[in-house]
Coordinates of C-alpha atoms in Angstrom, one line a residue:
Chain G
M27 CA 100.4 -277.7 -48.4
K28 CA 97.7 -275.2 -48.2
V29 CA 96.1 -273.5 -51.1
T30 CA 93.9 -270.4 -50.9
V31 CA 91.8 -269.1 -53.8
E32 CA 89.7 -266.0 -53.9
A33 CA 86.7 -266.0 -56.5
H34 CA 84.0 -263.5 -57.4
P35 CA 80.4 -264.3 -57.4
I36 CA 78.5 -263.5 -60.6
Q37 CA 75.6 -261.6 -61.8
G38 CA 73.5 -263.3 -64.7
L39 CA 73.1 -260.8 -67.6
I40 CA 71.4 -263.5 -69.7
K41 CA 70.3 -265.9 -66.9
Y42 CA 70.4 -269.6 -67.1
H43 CA 67.4 -271.4 -65.8
G44 CA 66.4 -274.9 -65.8
L45 CA 68.9 -277.7 -66.3
M46 CA 68.5 -280.4 -69.0
D47 CA 70.8 -282.9 -67.2
P48 CA 70.1 -282.0 -63.4
T49 CA 72.9 -284.5 -62.4
R50 CA 75.7 -283.2 -64.5
R51 CA 74.3 -279.6 -64.4
I52 CA 74.1 -279.1 -68.1
P53 CA 71.7 -276.2 -68.7
F54 CA 69.0 -276.0 -71.6
H55 CA 70.9 -272.9 -73.2
D56 CA 73.7 -270.5 -73.2
S57 CA 74.0 -267.9 -70.7
I58 CA 76.4 -264.7 -70.0
S59 CA 77.1 -263.1 -66.9
I60 CA 79.7 -260.7 -65.3
C61 CA 81.9 -261.1 -62.0
I62 CA 81.3 -259.0 -59.2
E63 CA 84.5 -257.3 -58.1
A64 CA 83.6 -256.0 -54.8
M65 CA 82.3 -259.5 -53.4
K66 CA 84.3 -262.6 -53.1
T67 CA 84.5 -266.2 -51.8
T68 CA 87.7 -267.1 -50.2
T69 CA 88.5 -270.7 -49.8
T70 CA 91.5 -272.6 -48.1
I71 CA 92.2 -276.2 -48.8
E72 CA 94.6 -278.4 -47.1
I73 CA 95.3 -282.0 -47.7
I74 CA 95.8 -283.8 -44.4
K75 CA 96.9 -287.5 -44.4
D76 CA 95.1 -289.7 -42.0
L77 CA 92.0 -287.5 -41.8
G78 CA 88.9 -290.0 -41.5
E79 CA 86.7 -287.6 -43.5
D80 CA 86.7 -284.2 -45.4
E81 CA 86.4 -281.4 -42.7
I82 CA 84.5 -278.6 -44.3
Q83 CA 83.5 -275.4 -42.8
I84 CA 81.5 -272.7 -44.8
N85 CA 80.8 -269.3 -43.3
D86 CA 81.7 -270.7 -39.8
K87 CA 79.2 -273.6 -40.2
K88 CA 79.2 -277.2 -41.3
P89 CA 77.5 -277.6 -44.5
Q90 CA 74.1 -279.5 -44.6
E91 CA 73.8 -282.8 -46.2
K92 CA 72.7 -281.5 -49.7
E93 CA 75.4 -279.0 -49.9
K94 CA 78.0 -281.3 -48.8
N95 CA 77.3 -283.9 -51.5
R96 CA 77.7 -281.1 -54.2
I97 CA 81.1 -280.4 -52.5
L98 CA 82.0 -283.9 -52.5
T99 CA 81.0 -284.6 -56.0
V100 CA 83.5 -281.7 -57.0
L101 CA 86.2 -283.1 -54.8
N102 CA 86.0 -286.6 -55.7
E103 CA 86.1 -285.8 -59.4
L104 CA 89.5 -284.3 -58.8
R105 CA 90.6 -286.9 -56.4
T106 CA 90.1 -289.4 -59.1
L107 CA 92.0 -287.5 -61.7
S108 CA 95.0 -287.0 -59.3
N109 CA 94.8 -290.7 -57.9
C110 CA 94.9 -289.3 -54.6
K111 CA 92.4 -290.5 -52.0
D112 CA 93.5 -288.3 -48.9
K113 CA 91.0 -286.3 -47.3
M114 CA 90.9 -282.4 -46.9
K115 CA 90.4 -279.7 -44.6
I116 CA 88.2 -276.9 -46.3
V117 CA 87.4 -273.4 -44.8
S118 CA 85.3 -271.2 -47.0
E119 CA 84.0 -267.5 -46.3
N120 CA 81.8 -265.2 -48.3
S121 CA 82.4 -261.7 -48.0
I122 CA 78.7 -261.1 -47.4
K123 CA 76.5 -263.5 -45.6
E124 CA 73.1 -262.2 -45.9
G125 CA 70.8 -261.8 -49.0
K126 CA 69.8 -264.3 -51.6
G127 CA 70.5 -264.5 -55.3
L128 CA 73.9 -263.0 -55.0
G129 CA 75.8 -265.8 -57.0
F130 CA 77.8 -267.0 -54.1
S131 CA 77.2 -270.6 -55.2
A132 CA 79.2 -269.6 -58.4
S133 CA 82.3 -268.2 -56.6
G134 CA 82.0 -271.0 -53.8
F135 CA 82.4 -273.8 -56.4
A136 CA 85.1 -271.7 -58.7
A137 CA 87.3 -271.2 -55.7
L138 CA 86.8 -274.8 -54.3
G139 CA 87.6 -276.5 -57.7
L140 CA 90.6 -274.3 -58.3
A141 CA 92.1 -274.7 -54.9
A142 CA 91.5 -278.4 -54.4
S143 CA 92.8 -278.8 -58.0
K144 CA 96.0 -277.1 -57.0
A145 CA 96.2 -278.8 -53.4
L146 CA 96.1 -282.2 -55.2
G147 CA 98.8 -280.9 -57.6
L148 CA 96.9 -281.1 -60.7
S149 CA 97.4 -278.7 -63.7
L150 CA 94.2 -278.8 -65.5
D151 CA 93.2 -277.1 -68.8
H152 CA 90.7 -274.4 -68.4
I153 CA 87.9 -276.3 -70.0
T154 CA 88.2 -279.4 -67.9
L155 CA 88.3 -277.4 -64.8
S156 CA 85.3 -275.6 -65.8
E157 CA 83.5 -278.9 -66.5
I158 CA 84.3 -280.0 -63.0
V159 CA 83.2 -277.0 -61.2
R160 CA 80.0 -277.1 -63.0
L161 CA 79.0 -280.3 -61.2
G162 CA 78.6 -278.4 -58.1
A163 CA 77.1 -275.2 -59.5
G164 CA 76.5 -274.4 -63.1
S165 CA 77.3 -270.8 -62.6
A166 CA 80.7 -271.7 -61.4
T167 CA 82.0 -272.2 -64.8
R168 CA 81.5 -268.4 -65.4
S169 CA 83.0 -267.4 -62.1
L170 CA 86.0 -269.5 -63.0
A171 CA 86.1 -267.7 -66.5
G172 CA 86.0 -264.4 -64.8
A173 CA 84.7 -260.9 -66.1
Y174 CA 82.2 -261.2 -68.9
A175 CA 81.8 -264.9 -69.4
L176 CA 79.7 -266.9 -71.8
W177 CA 78.7 -270.5 -70.5
Y178 CA 78.1 -272.8 -73.5
A179 CA 75.4 -275.5 -73.0
N180 CA 77.2 -277.6 -75.5
K181 CA 80.1 -276.8 -77.3
N182 CA 81.5 -279.7 -79.0
G183 CA 80.2 -282.0 -76.3
K184 CA 81.4 -280.1 -73.7
S185 CA 79.6 -277.5 -71.4
Y186 CA 81.9 -274.8 -70.1
A187 CA 82.4 -271.2 -69.9
D188 CA 84.8 -268.7 -71.6
Q189 CA 85.6 -265.2 -71.0
I190 CA 84.4 -262.9 -73.8
A191 CA 85.4 -259.4 -72.6
S192 CA 88.0 -258.3 -69.9
C193 CA 86.8 -256.7 -66.8
D194 CA 88.0 -253.1 -67.6
S195 CA 86.9 -253.1 -71.4
L196 CA 83.4 -251.6 -70.6
D197 CA 82.3 -248.3 -68.7
L198 CA 80.0 -250.7 -66.5
S199 CA 79.5 -250.6 -62.7
M200 CA 77.0 -251.9 -60.5
V201 CA 75.2 -251.2 -57.3
I202 CA 74.0 -254.3 -55.5
V203 CA 71.2 -254.6 -52.9
P204 CA 71.3 -257.6 -50.7
I205 CA 68.0 -258.9 -49.7
F206 CA 67.2 -261.7 -47.4
S207 CA 64.7 -264.4 -48.1
Q208 CA 63.7 -268.0 -47.1
V209 CA 62.6 -269.1 -50.3
K210 CA 64.9 -272.0 -51.4
T211 CA 66.2 -270.9 -54.8
D212 CA 67.5 -274.2 -55.8
E213 CA 64.0 -275.4 -56.3
A214 CA 63.5 -272.8 -58.9
H215 CA 65.5 -274.5 -61.5
K216 CA 63.4 -277.5 -61.3
E217 CA 59.9 -276.2 -61.0
V218 CA 60.2 -273.8 -64.0
L219 CA 60.0 -276.9 -66.2
G220 CA 56.3 -276.8 -65.6
S221 CA 56.0 -273.2 -66.8
P222 CA 53.9 -272.9 -70.0
L223 CA 56.2 -269.9 -70.8
F224 CA 59.4 -272.0 -70.6
V225 CA 58.9 -273.3 -74.2
Q226 CA 58.5 -269.7 -75.4
R227 CA 61.8 -268.7 -73.4
L228 CA 64.0 -271.4 -74.9
K229 CA 62.7 -270.7 -78.6
R230 CA 63.9 -267.1 -78.2
I231 CA 66.9 -267.4 -75.9
G232 CA 69.4 -268.3 -78.6
V233 CA 68.7 -264.7 -80.2
I234 CA 68.7 -262.9 -76.8
V235 CA 72.3 -264.4 -76.1
E236 CA 73.5 -263.4 -79.5
T237 CA 72.1 -259.9 -78.9
M238 CA 73.9 -259.6 -75.6
K239 CA 77.1 -261.1 -77.0
R240 CA 76.9 -258.2 -79.9
A241 CA 76.2 -255.4 -77.3
I242 CA 79.2 -256.7 -75.2
Y243 CA 81.6 -256.7 -78.2
L244 CA 80.4 -253.1 -79.0
K245 CA 80.8 -252.1 -75.6
D246 CA 77.1 -250.7 -75.2
V247 CA 76.6 -250.6 -71.8
A248 CA 73.0 -249.3 -72.0
A249 CA 71.9 -252.1 -74.5
I250 CA 73.7 -254.7 -72.1
S251 CA 72.0 -253.4 -69.0
R252 CA 68.5 -253.0 -70.7
L253 CA 68.7 -256.4 -72.3
S254 CA 69.6 -257.8 -68.7
E255 CA 66.6 -256.1 -67.2
E256 CA 64.3 -257.6 -69.9
D257 CA 66.0 -261.1 -69.1
T258 CA 65.2 -260.5 -65.6
L259 CA 61.4 -260.0 -66.1
N260 CA 61.4 -263.1 -68.6
L261 CA 63.2 -265.2 -65.9
H262 CA 60.9 -264.3 -63.2
A263 CA 57.6 -264.3 -65.2
T264 CA 58.8 -268.0 -66.0
T265 CA 59.4 -268.8 -62.7
M266 CA 56.2 -267.7 -61.2
T267 CA 54.2 -269.4 -63.9
G268 CA 55.9 -272.7 -63.1
N269 CA 54.0 -275.6 -61.0
D270 CA 54.7 -274.1 -57.7
H271 CA 53.5 -270.4 -58.1
M272 CA 57.0 -269.4 -56.9
I273 CA 57.7 -265.8 -56.5
L274 CA 61.3 -265.0 -55.6
W275 CA 60.7 -261.3 -54.9
E276 CA 60.4 -259.7 -51.8
P277 CA 58.4 -256.5 -51.1
E278 CA 62.0 -254.8 -50.9
T279 CA 62.7 -256.0 -54.2
L280 CA 59.8 -254.1 -55.8
M281 CA 60.8 -251.1 -53.9
V282 CA 64.3 -251.0 -55.5
I283 CA 62.7 -251.8 -59.0
K284 CA 60.3 -248.9 -58.7
E285 CA 63.2 -246.7 -57.5
V286 CA 65.1 -247.4 -60.5
V287 CA 62.4 -246.8 -62.9
A288 CA 61.9 -243.7 -61.3
M289 CA 65.6 -242.8 -61.7
R290 CA 65.3 -243.4 -65.5
S291 CA 62.2 -241.2 -65.8
E292 CA 64.6 -238.5 -64.2
Q293 CA 67.4 -239.1 -66.8
L294 CA 69.4 -241.1 -64.5
S295 CA 70.1 -244.3 -66.6
A296 CA 70.4 -247.3 -64.5
W297 CA 68.6 -250.9 -65.1
Y298 CA 67.8 -253.6 -62.5
S299 CA 68.8 -257.1 -62.8
I300 CA 67.7 -260.0 -60.6
D301 CA 69.0 -263.4 -60.4
T302 CA 67.4 -266.4 -58.9
G303 CA 66.5 -264.8 -55.6
P304 CA 65.2 -261.4 -54.3
S305 CA 68.4 -259.4 -54.2
V306 CA 68.9 -256.7 -56.8
F307 CA 71.7 -255.6 -59.1
I308 CA 71.6 -252.2 -60.6
N309 CA 73.7 -251.7 -63.8
T310 CA 74.9 -248.4 -64.8
F311 CA 77.6 -246.4 -66.3
T312 CA 80.7 -246.0 -63.7
R313 CA 80.1 -242.4 -63.6
N314 CA 76.6 -242.7 -62.3
V315 CA 77.0 -245.4 -60.0
E316 CA 77.6 -243.1 -56.9
K317 CA 74.3 -241.1 -57.7
V318 CA 72.5 -244.4 -58.0
A319 CA 73.8 -245.7 -54.7
S320 CA 72.8 -242.5 -53.1
R321 CA 69.2 -242.7 -54.4
I322 CA 69.1 -246.4 -53.1
R323 CA 70.2 -245.6 -49.7
K324 CA 67.7 -242.6 -49.5
I325 CA 64.8 -245.2 -49.8
G326 CA 66.3 -247.2 -46.9
F327 CA 68.9 -249.6 -48.0
N328 CA 72.2 -249.0 -46.0
N329 CA 73.9 -252.1 -46.7
I330 CA 74.4 -251.9 -50.5
I331 CA 77.6 -252.5 -52.3
I332 CA 79.1 -250.7 -55.3
S333 CA 81.2 -252.7 -57.6
K334 CA 83.1 -252.9 -60.8
V335 CA 83.4 -256.1 -63.0
G336 CA 85.5 -258.8 -61.2
N337 CA 88.5 -260.9 -62.7
K338 CA 88.9 -264.6 -62.6
P339 CA 89.7 -266.5 -59.5
K340 CA 93.1 -265.9 -58.0
I341 CA 95.5 -267.9 -55.9
T342 CA 96.6 -265.8 -52.5
D343 CA 98.5 -266.7 -49.7
K344 CA 96.0 -265.1 -47.2
H345 CA 95.1 -268.5 -45.8
L346 CA 91.8 -268.9 -43.6
F347 CA 93.5 -271.2 -41.1
Chain U
M19 CA 13.0 -238.4 -65.0
K20 CA 15.9 -239.7 -62.7
V21 CA 17.2 -243.0 -63.0
T22 CA 19.7 -244.4 -60.4
V23 CA 21.7 -247.9 -60.8
E24 CA 24.0 -249.6 -58.4
A25 CA 26.4 -252.1 -60.1
H26 CA 29.1 -254.2 -58.6
P27 CA 32.8 -254.2 -59.7
I28 CA 34.3 -257.3 -60.7
Q29 CA 37.3 -259.6 -59.7
G30 CA 38.5 -261.4 -62.8
L31 CA 38.9 -265.2 -62.3
I32 CA 40.3 -265.9 -65.7
K33 CA 41.3 -262.4 -66.5
Y34 CA 41.1 -260.7 -70.1
H35 CA 44.2 -259.1 -71.4
G36 CA 44.9 -257.5 -74.7
L37 CA 42.2 -256.3 -77.2
M38 CA 42.0 -257.7 -80.6
D39 CA 39.9 -254.5 -81.6
P40 CA 40.7 -251.9 -79.2
T41 CA 37.9 -249.4 -80.6
R42 CA 35.2 -251.8 -80.2
R43 CA 36.9 -253.3 -77.1
I44 CA 36.8 -256.9 -78.4
P45 CA 39.2 -259.3 -76.5
F46 CA 41.2 -262.0 -77.7
H47 CA 39.8 -264.5 -75.7
D48 CA 36.6 -265.3 -73.3
S49 CA 37.0 -264.5 -69.6
I50 CA 35.1 -265.2 -66.4
S51 CA 34.7 -263.0 -63.3
I52 CA 32.6 -262.6 -60.4
C53 CA 30.9 -259.5 -59.0
I54 CA 31.8 -258.0 -55.6
E55 CA 28.9 -257.5 -53.3
A56 CA 30.5 -255.2 -50.8
M57 CA 31.7 -252.8 -53.3
K58 CA 29.5 -250.8 -55.7
T59 CA 29.4 -247.7 -58.2
T60 CA 26.1 -245.7 -57.8
T61 CA 25.2 -243.6 -60.8
T62 CA 22.2 -241.2 -61.2
I63 CA 21.2 -240.0 -64.7
E64 CA 18.8 -237.2 -65.5
I65 CA 18.0 -236.0 -69.0
I66 CA 17.8 -232.3 -69.1
K67 CA 16.2 -230.5 -72.1
D68 CA 18.3 -227.5 -73.4
L69 CA 21.4 -228.5 -71.6
G70 CA 24.6 -227.2 -73.7
E71 CA 26.4 -230.6 -73.2
D72 CA 26.5 -233.5 -70.9
E73 CA 27.2 -232.7 -67.3
I74 CA 29.4 -235.4 -65.7
Q75 CA 30.8 -235.9 -62.4
I76 CA 32.4 -238.8 -61.1
N77 CA 33.7 -238.9 -57.5
D78 CA 33.0 -235.5 -57.0
K79 CA 35.4 -234.5 -60.1
K80 CA 34.7 -233.8 -63.7
P81 CA 36.3 -236.8 -65.8
Q82 CA 39.4 -236.2 -67.8
E83 CA 39.3 -235.9 -71.5
K84 CA 40.0 -239.6 -72.3
E85 CA 37.5 -240.8 -69.6
K86 CA 35.0 -238.6 -71.0
N87 CA 35.4 -239.9 -74.5
R88 CA 34.7 -243.4 -73.5
I89 CA 31.6 -242.3 -71.4
L90 CA 30.1 -240.2 -74.7
T91 CA 30.7 -243.3 -76.6
V92 CA 28.4 -245.4 -74.5
L93 CA 25.9 -242.5 -74.3
N94 CA 25.9 -241.6 -77.9
E95 CA 25.3 -245.4 -79.0
L96 CA 22.3 -245.1 -76.7
R97 CA 20.9 -241.9 -77.8
T98 CA 21.2 -243.1 -81.4
L99 CA 19.0 -246.0 -80.5
S100 CA 16.4 -244.0 -78.9
N101 CA 16.5 -241.1 -81.4
C102 CA 16.8 -238.5 -78.6
K103 CA 19.8 -235.9 -78.8
D104 CA 19.2 -234.4 -75.4
K105 CA 22.0 -233.9 -73.0
M106 CA 22.2 -235.5 -69.6
K107 CA 23.4 -234.8 -66.0
I108 CA 25.2 -237.7 -64.7
V109 CA 26.6 -238.1 -61.2
S110 CA 28.4 -241.2 -60.2
E111 CA 30.2 -242.6 -57.0
N112 CA 32.4 -245.4 -56.2
S113 CA 32.0 -246.9 -52.8
I114 CA 35.8 -247.0 -52.6
K115 CA 38.1 -244.3 -54.1
E116 CA 41.4 -245.5 -53.1
G117 CA 43.0 -248.6 -54.7
K118 CA 44.0 -249.5 -58.3
G119 CA 42.7 -252.8 -60.1
L120 CA 39.7 -253.2 -58.2
G121 CA 37.2 -253.4 -61.1
F122 CA 35.4 -250.0 -60.9
S123 CA 35.6 -249.5 -64.6
A124 CA 33.4 -252.5 -65.0
S125 CA 30.8 -251.4 -62.5
G126 CA 31.0 -247.7 -63.7
F127 CA 29.9 -248.7 -67.2
A128 CA 27.3 -251.1 -66.4
A129 CA 25.8 -248.7 -64.3
L130 CA 26.1 -245.8 -66.8
G131 CA 24.7 -248.1 -69.7
L132 CA 21.8 -249.4 -67.5
A133 CA 20.8 -245.9 -66.0
A134 CA 21.1 -244.1 -69.4
S135 CA 19.3 -246.7 -71.3
K136 CA 16.4 -246.6 -68.8
A137 CA 16.4 -242.6 -68.6
L138 CA 16.2 -242.8 -72.3
G139 CA 13.0 -245.0 -72.4
L140 CA 15.0 -247.9 -73.9
S141 CA 14.3 -251.5 -73.2
L142 CA 17.0 -253.4 -74.7
D143 CA 17.5 -257.1 -74.4
H144 CA 20.6 -258.2 -72.4
I145 CA 23.0 -259.0 -75.3
T146 CA 22.5 -255.6 -77.0
L147 CA 23.1 -253.5 -73.7
S148 CA 26.0 -255.8 -72.8
E149 CA 27.5 -255.0 -76.5
I150 CA 27.2 -251.3 -75.7
V151 CA 28.6 -251.2 -72.2
R152 CA 31.4 -253.0 -73.7
L153 CA 32.4 -250.1 -75.7
G154 CA 33.3 -248.2 -72.5
A155 CA 35.1 -250.9 -70.5
G156 CA 35.1 -254.6 -71.6
S157 CA 34.4 -255.9 -68.1
A158 CA 31.3 -253.9 -68.1
T159 CA 29.8 -256.7 -69.7
R160 CA 30.5 -259.0 -66.9
S161 CA 29.3 -256.6 -64.3
L162 CA 26.1 -256.3 -66.1
A163 CA 25.6 -259.9 -66.0
G164 CA 26.3 -260.2 -62.4
A165 CA 27.4 -262.9 -60.3
Y166 CA 29.6 -265.5 -62.1
A167 CA 29.9 -264.2 -65.4
L168 CA 31.5 -265.4 -68.8
W169 CA 32.4 -262.9 -71.3
Y170 CA 32.5 -264.3 -74.9
A171 CA 35.1 -262.8 -77.1
N172 CA 32.8 -263.9 -80.1
K173 CA 29.7 -265.8 -79.8
N174 CA 27.8 -266.0 -83.0
G175 CA 29.5 -262.4 -84.2
K176 CA 28.7 -260.8 -80.9
S177 CA 30.9 -260.2 -77.8
Y178 CA 29.0 -259.8 -74.5
A179 CA 28.8 -261.7 -71.2
D180 CA 26.1 -264.1 -69.5
Q181 CA 25.7 -265.1 -66.0
I182 CA 26.9 -268.8 -65.5
A183 CA 26.1 -269.4 -61.9
S184 CA 24.2 -267.2 -59.4
C185 CA 25.7 -265.4 -56.5
D186 CA 25.0 -267.5 -53.8
S187 CA 25.3 -271.1 -55.4
L188 CA 28.7 -271.5 -54.1
D189 CA 30.5 -271.2 -50.8
L190 CA 32.9 -268.6 -52.0
S191 CA 33.8 -265.1 -50.3
M192 CA 36.9 -262.9 -50.4
V193 CA 39.0 -260.3 -48.8
I194 CA 39.8 -257.1 -50.8
V195 CA 43.0 -255.3 -50.2
P196 CA 43.0 -252.0 -51.8
I197 CA 46.4 -250.7 -52.8
F198 CA 47.3 -247.5 -54.4
S199 CA 49.6 -246.9 -57.5
Q200 CA 50.2 -244.3 -60.1
V201 CA 50.7 -246.9 -62.8
K202 CA 48.3 -246.3 -65.5
T203 CA 46.5 -249.8 -65.9
D204 CA 44.7 -248.9 -69.0
E205 CA 48.3 -249.0 -70.7
A206 CA 48.8 -252.5 -69.8
H207 CA 46.0 -253.7 -72.2
K208 CA 47.9 -252.3 -75.0
E209 CA 51.8 -253.2 -74.4
V210 CA 51.1 -256.7 -73.5
L211 CA 51.0 -257.7 -77.3
G212 CA 54.7 -257.1 -77.3
S213 CA 55.4 -259.8 -74.8
P214 CA 56.9 -263.1 -76.3
L215 CA 54.5 -264.9 -73.6
F216 CA 51.3 -263.6 -74.9
V217 CA 51.1 -265.9 -77.9
Q218 CA 51.6 -268.8 -75.3
R219 CA 48.7 -267.3 -73.2
L220 CA 46.5 -267.4 -76.2
K221 CA 47.3 -270.8 -77.0
R222 CA 46.2 -272.3 -73.7
I223 CA 43.7 -269.8 -72.4
G224 CA 40.7 -271.9 -74.3
V225 CA 41.5 -274.8 -72.0
I226 CA 41.8 -272.7 -69.0
V227 CA 38.5 -271.0 -69.4
E228 CA 36.8 -274.4 -69.8
T229 CA 38.6 -275.6 -66.8
M230 CA 37.3 -272.6 -64.7
K231 CA 33.8 -273.4 -66.1
R232 CA 33.7 -276.8 -65.0
A233 CA 35.0 -275.9 -61.4
I234 CA 32.3 -273.3 -61.2
Y235 CA 29.5 -275.9 -62.3
L236 CA 31.1 -278.3 -59.7
K237 CA 30.9 -275.7 -57.1
D238 CA 34.7 -276.4 -56.3
V239 CA 35.7 -273.3 -54.6
A240 CA 39.4 -274.5 -54.0
A241 CA 39.9 -275.4 -57.8
I242 CA 38.3 -272.0 -59.0
S243 CA 40.6 -270.0 -56.6
R244 CA 43.8 -271.8 -57.3
L245 CA 43.1 -271.7 -61.0
S246 CA 42.6 -268.1 -60.4
E247 CA 45.8 -267.6 -58.7
E248 CA 47.5 -269.2 -61.5
D249 CA 45.9 -267.1 -64.0
T250 CA 47.1 -264.0 -62.0
L251 CA 50.5 -265.2 -62.4
N252 CA 50.2 -265.9 -66.1
L253 CA 48.6 -262.3 -66.4
H254 CA 51.4 -260.4 -64.6
A255 CA 54.1 -262.7 -66.2
T256 CA 52.7 -261.6 -69.5
T257 CA 52.4 -257.9 -68.6
M258 CA 55.8 -257.6 -67.2
T259 CA 57.4 -259.2 -70.2
G260 CA 55.6 -256.5 -72.6
N261 CA 57.6 -253.7 -74.3
D262 CA 57.5 -251.5 -71.4
H263 CA 58.7 -253.6 -68.7
M264 CA 55.6 -252.7 -66.7
I265 CA 55.1 -254.1 -63.1
L266 CA 51.8 -253.7 -61.9
W267 CA 52.6 -254.8 -58.2
E268 CA 53.5 -252.5 -55.2
P269 CA 55.7 -253.6 -52.6
E270 CA 52.3 -254.2 -50.5
T271 CA 51.0 -256.6 -53.0
L272 CA 54.2 -258.8 -52.4
M273 CA 53.5 -258.5 -48.6
V274 CA 49.8 -259.8 -49.0
I275 CA 50.9 -262.7 -51.5
K276 CA 53.4 -263.7 -49.0
E277 CA 50.8 -263.8 -46.2
V278 CA 48.3 -265.7 -48.4
V279 CA 51.4 -268.3 -49.2
A280 CA 52.1 -268.6 -45.4
M281 CA 48.4 -268.9 -44.5
R282 CA 48.2 -272.0 -46.9
S283 CA 51.2 -273.7 -45.5
E284 CA 49.3 -273.4 -42.1
Q285 CA 46.2 -275.3 -43.6
L286 CA 44.3 -272.0 -44.0
S287 CA 42.9 -272.4 -47.4
A288 CA 43.1 -269.0 -49.3
W289 CA 44.3 -268.0 -52.7
Y290 CA 45.4 -264.4 -54.0
S291 CA 44.1 -263.1 -57.2
I292 CA 45.2 -259.8 -58.6
D293 CA 43.6 -257.9 -61.7
T294 CA 45.3 -255.3 -63.9
G295 CA 46.7 -253.3 -60.9
P296 CA 48.4 -254.1 -57.6
S297 CA 45.2 -254.4 -55.2
V298 CA 44.7 -257.8 -54.0
F299 CA 41.7 -260.2 -53.9
I300 CA 41.9 -263.2 -51.4
N301 CA 39.5 -265.8 -52.4
T302 CA 38.5 -268.6 -50.0
F303 CA 35.6 -270.7 -48.4
T304 CA 33.2 -268.2 -46.6
R305 CA 33.6 -269.9 -43.3
N306 CA 37.4 -268.8 -43.4
V307 CA 36.9 -265.3 -44.5
E308 CA 37.1 -263.7 -41.0
K309 CA 40.3 -265.5 -40.2
V310 CA 41.8 -264.5 -43.5
A311 CA 40.8 -261.0 -42.9
S312 CA 42.3 -261.1 -39.3
R313 CA 45.8 -262.3 -40.8
I314 CA 45.8 -259.5 -43.5
R315 CA 44.9 -256.9 -40.8
K316 CA 47.8 -258.1 -38.5
I317 CA 50.3 -257.4 -41.2
G318 CA 49.1 -253.7 -41.2
F319 CA 46.3 -253.4 -43.7
N320 CA 43.4 -251.8 -42.0
N321 CA 41.2 -250.8 -44.9
I322 CA 40.2 -254.1 -46.2
I323 CA 37.0 -255.3 -47.4
I324 CA 35.2 -258.7 -46.9
S325 CA 32.6 -259.5 -49.7
K326 CA 30.3 -262.2 -51.1
V327 CA 29.6 -262.7 -54.5
G328 CA 27.4 -259.8 -55.9
N329 CA 24.4 -259.8 -58.1
K330 CA 23.7 -257.9 -61.4
P331 CA 23.0 -254.2 -61.3
K332 CA 19.8 -252.8 -59.8
I333 CA 17.6 -249.8 -60.1
T334 CA 17.1 -248.0 -57.0
D335 CA 15.5 -244.7 -55.8
K336 CA 18.4 -243.5 -53.8
H337 CA 19.2 -240.7 -56.2
L338 CA 22.7 -239.0 -55.9
F339 CA 21.0 -235.5 -56.6

C-alpha cells in the first residue's frame, strides 16, 4: 500500500538553538513556530517485500550518508514498533529547492514519520509520533503539530510539540525570501554552545516563550512579529559569537532586513524573522502582505512566496510514484 | 599663531562600547586600538582676537549643532586652563570622506585637542590632554597615544590612554574597506545598554583585554587579529540585541566578511575587524597585505586603503589656511 503525506515547513517564532541531547535531539528550551501554508514537502512511501534495502529519493537525488542515517533512525523506530522489518521505497519532494533556512527538515521528517507510520499500519498517538519524528529533526515536532505550535523541551519527561492556536485564528501572513548559501546550518546547533552569550539566552528564554504564548493567545500580530524579530537577532548574535565565528547571513539577507526597517519607518508594519540560515521571513498583517511583497520585488527579489499559516500534515492520494 | 596637527584615526582591536558616564565619556571597560597610518585628520587652528564666535569648518562644512557642542566642550576646557577666552578659527579635513566606522572622530578630537592646546600656549602632560580630548570622543585618547594604545576606563581615578607598543614593533598591516551608511553610529553606544548580552560582555571583557595585551607583547599578529575578529562579532552581537534592533552592517560588509573567510580557507591568513559602523578593516601580516587587497578589489571594492600602524599626532607647518 502506498501512503502519501503533505507537510508544511515551519518558521521559528521563538527559535530553538542548541541541543541538550544531540542524539535524541532534545533541545535546551521550549520553542514556538508557525507552519508555512504555501510551501510543502510531499512524501510517498510504499513497503516492498524482499527489497534489499530502503530506496530513498529526495528532490530527485539519493540522500547523502548523514541524511540517510537520520531517515533510518526514524524508520527503524517505527519498524520496531510495528514488528515489521520490510524495506520501503520512499520518494520525497520539497515545493522549493533553493534557499537555506526555510524549515524543510521539519516538513521532511513530519511527512516521513506520518507516512511511514501509516504504511506500517500503526495508529500512534500524537505525542508518540511527535517524539519519533523529533529523532530526525527537532522542528519536525512542530510541523507535525501544525499551525502555531509549541515544542516542549521536557513535558513530564517527554519532548514533543502541541498546537497552541489554529491556522486561521490570527490575522498574520508572511512573505518568504529564499536565499541560497553554502553554510552547513546543521553545524550551527553544535557550535553555539561555545558562545559566551548562550548562557544569557538560556536564562531569559523562558520569559520570552511565555511572552510569545501570551501574544498568540491575545492574537496580537504586531507583538508576535516584533518578538520574533528580536529573537532572530538574539539567535544570530549567539551563533556568530560561537567558536567558529559562524555568520549565517548573506549580503542579500541584509538587503531584505534594511528594506523591512525602511518599510516600518514609512508606517508599513512588517518585521523580519530569520531561522538558522540566510533566508528571510517577513511577518505582517494579512492586509499588508501584497504591499510588503511588492517592496521586496522592487529591490530585486523575484522568487518570493506569499503565505498564510499552514495546518498539520495531511494524507493525500496524489502519490509521487 | 597658527598650529596644525595631523592625527591618525583608529581601528579598535578590543572595541569600547557603551559609556558608564556619557557626559564625561568614561567607558565601562578598558579597550585597545591601533592607529591607521594611511589615514589622517589635519586640523589647523588660529586664535583670532575679537572674533565673535568660533569659526569651525570640517570637511568644507560647518558642523551640525551636536557636533559643534562636542567641539566646544573640548575647546572651553582648554580655554579655562589657559585663562584665555579668545575665539578661534578652526579648519579640519579628513583624508577620506566616505565610509562610516573609520575612526575619524578619534583623530578629529586628538588633532583638535593637541592643536588648540598648543595654540593657547599650553604644555599639558599626556594624561591631562588625553582626559580632555576624551570629552569630545572617547577613542581620541587612543589616537592621541598613537600606535598600539590602551584606554583605561579608570586608572587611579583617571580615564586616558597609553601607548603599549610602538608602530613598527609588529609585522601587522591592514586593508581598509570604507563602506557608506546612513545609520547614526553615535546612537549605538547608548542603546547597547538594553542588550541582554551586554552584562555578559562586561563580565568577560577584562580577560579579553588582558589576552590582547599579552598577544601584543608577544608580537603575535595572528592571535591579535583573530581576537579582534572575535571581539568584532561580540560587539555587533551586543549592538543588534539592544533596544532598537540596530544592525550596523551593510550588504557590502557581509561581502567582505565572506571573502576574508574564503581567503582563510585557502591558507591566506587574514581577519576582519569592524568598528561601530559598516566599514571593514582586514588585519594581516605585512607580507600578505597586497594579496589581500587584490582579493578585495576583485570582488568589486576599488577604493580600498592599505596601511601600516600609525604613530601619535604630529605638529606640522602644512596649514590648511
